Amino acid sequence: MKQSQLFTKARKEAPADEVAKNAKLLIRAGFVDKLQAGVYTYLPLGLRVLKNIENIIREEMNKAGGQEILMPSLHPKELWQTTGRWDTMDDLYKVSDASGRENALGPTHEEIVVPLAKQFISSYRDLPFATYQFQNKFRMELRAKSGILRGREFIMKDMYSFHRDEADLAAYYEMMKGVYARVFERVGLGERTYLTFASGGSFSKYSHEFQTVTPAGEDTIYVCDACRVAVNKEIIADQDTCPSCGKSDLREETAIEVGNIFDLKSRFSNPFKLTYKDEEGKDQTVVMGCYGIGLGRILGTVVEVLGDDNGLVWPQAIAPFAVHLVEISSADASVRDGAEKLYNDLTQEGVQVLWDDREARAGEKFAESDLIGIPLRVVVSEKTLAAGTFEAKNRATGEVSMVDRAELINMCTTQ
Ligand code: ATP
Ligand code: MG
């Protein structure tokens, strides 16, 4: 894509009321726009990153047998009364229309997915299965100061699994721990993300969170380096040793919850009487698991963890483009031709290129390129054309190399 055609632009300053590093950088670089506290628009560059994250998650959920659906945001009050959460969930947005009919704006979808599943489950033969969606959630977050990490409206992948008994749920739940670890590995957060034992509410001893270590986090966790697992401080009172190996010298860290898996068991199947007939024709309760990941939460966490003084730094797998082709404006038409040729060559090889074809000073272009954070910056100028090479700079390491066309294409297609 030609940068001259991008309708958004980088900005000198982030809004004065924005305190979070992720939002400041993303707004300055033109990835998101703030509509109000906790509510953001994804602009073309930001949406490309979000879609890359979405596709990684989708691939992993499909591999785990998940079937994608899309449920609505507007939920009849009656369903939320059935589980009692209309009255007990304090961050629930409630809206009423002119006729007085009340709805919830969905903060999660157990109240919708269980009655949905009930229509299709009658026998043990209909189980197990898992279904998921990417969908906007609404939560009346009081502390909406963390940029896109804590939205009042945000996109979540939520998956729900349905099983005939706890053993089947437990096996699937164990498998999902690995699936989640792979998602965080692929989006570039693997090294700093820990499977974390957290409180499981009244129905199970633990739920599991995936916590990424960053000063921007709102949670305190205790990490066991030997096992690469952690314990959330909220439950440390009854768990001050590693739940995996029993070691007691755990390391305290600040972290953000990027994902959560929960064995709901019959918490939601009971109120909706979600049952199936077993081999003897006897009614049995369906048990469930749920598995959430915030897409904006991942995106913002990547910015918090990898962003540096000069701006954003994207891991290859989720970067908006693979290459930022920076053309140094010149009166010599051969520079434009050289840039265009390289743009076409790379594009033909399937490399996603953002081509800075605008009339601007080199220094300004370089600063903006660092701010946008595309993994590889390639400069085409009178100098590089005369030398017959291109200057390639790795955004993360700052390493600069002079490469010819073939080397460059090789670099971009093997990363
Ligand atoms: P937190 O403790 O941070 O409020 P939560 O326990 O309420 O999170 P869940 O209900 O388990 O979160 O939601 C599943 C996932 O959705 C979380 O792991 C997180 O990635 C994401 N998420 C939750 N709340 C928000 C939010 N307000 N903005 C963005 N993402 C969110
Ligand atoms: Mg919450």
mmCIF file of N, CA, C and O and ligand atoms in Angstrom, residues 91 139 141 150, ligand 2:
data_model
loop_
_atom_site.group_PDB
_atom_site.id
_atom_site.type_symbol
_atom_site.label_atom_id
_atom_site.label_comp_id
_atom_site.label_asym_id
_atom_site.label_seq_id
_atom_site.Cartn_x
_atom_site.Cartn_y
_atom_site.Cartn_z
ATOM 1 N N ASP A 91 -20.730 -4.807 36.445
ATOM 2 C CA ASP A 91 -20.257 -4.077 35.261
ATOM 3 C C ASP A 91 -21.140 -4.315 34.030
ATOM 4 O O ASP A 91 -20.740 -4.067 32.905
ATOM 5 N N ARG A 139 -18.455 -3.798 28.947
ATOM 6 C CA ARG A 139 -18.345 -3.878 30.404
ATOM 7 C C ARG A 139 -18.157 -2.485 30.973
ATOM 8 O O ARG A 139 -17.350 -1.707 30.457
ATOM 9 N N GLU A 141 -16.408 -0.783 32.851
ATOM 10 C CA GLU A 141 -15.136 -0.766 33.580
ATOM 11 C C GLU A 141 -14.974 0.587 34.247
ATOM 12 O O GLU A 141 -15.067 1.630 33.595
ATOM 13 N N ARG A 150 -7.897 -2.135 28.721
ATOM 14 C CA ARG A 150 -9.152 -2.263 29.466
ATOM 15 C C ARG A 150 -10.220 -1.399 28.827
ATOM 16 O O ARG A 150 -10.381 -0.236 29.158
HETATM 17 MG MG MG B 2 -12.948 -7.743 34.436
#
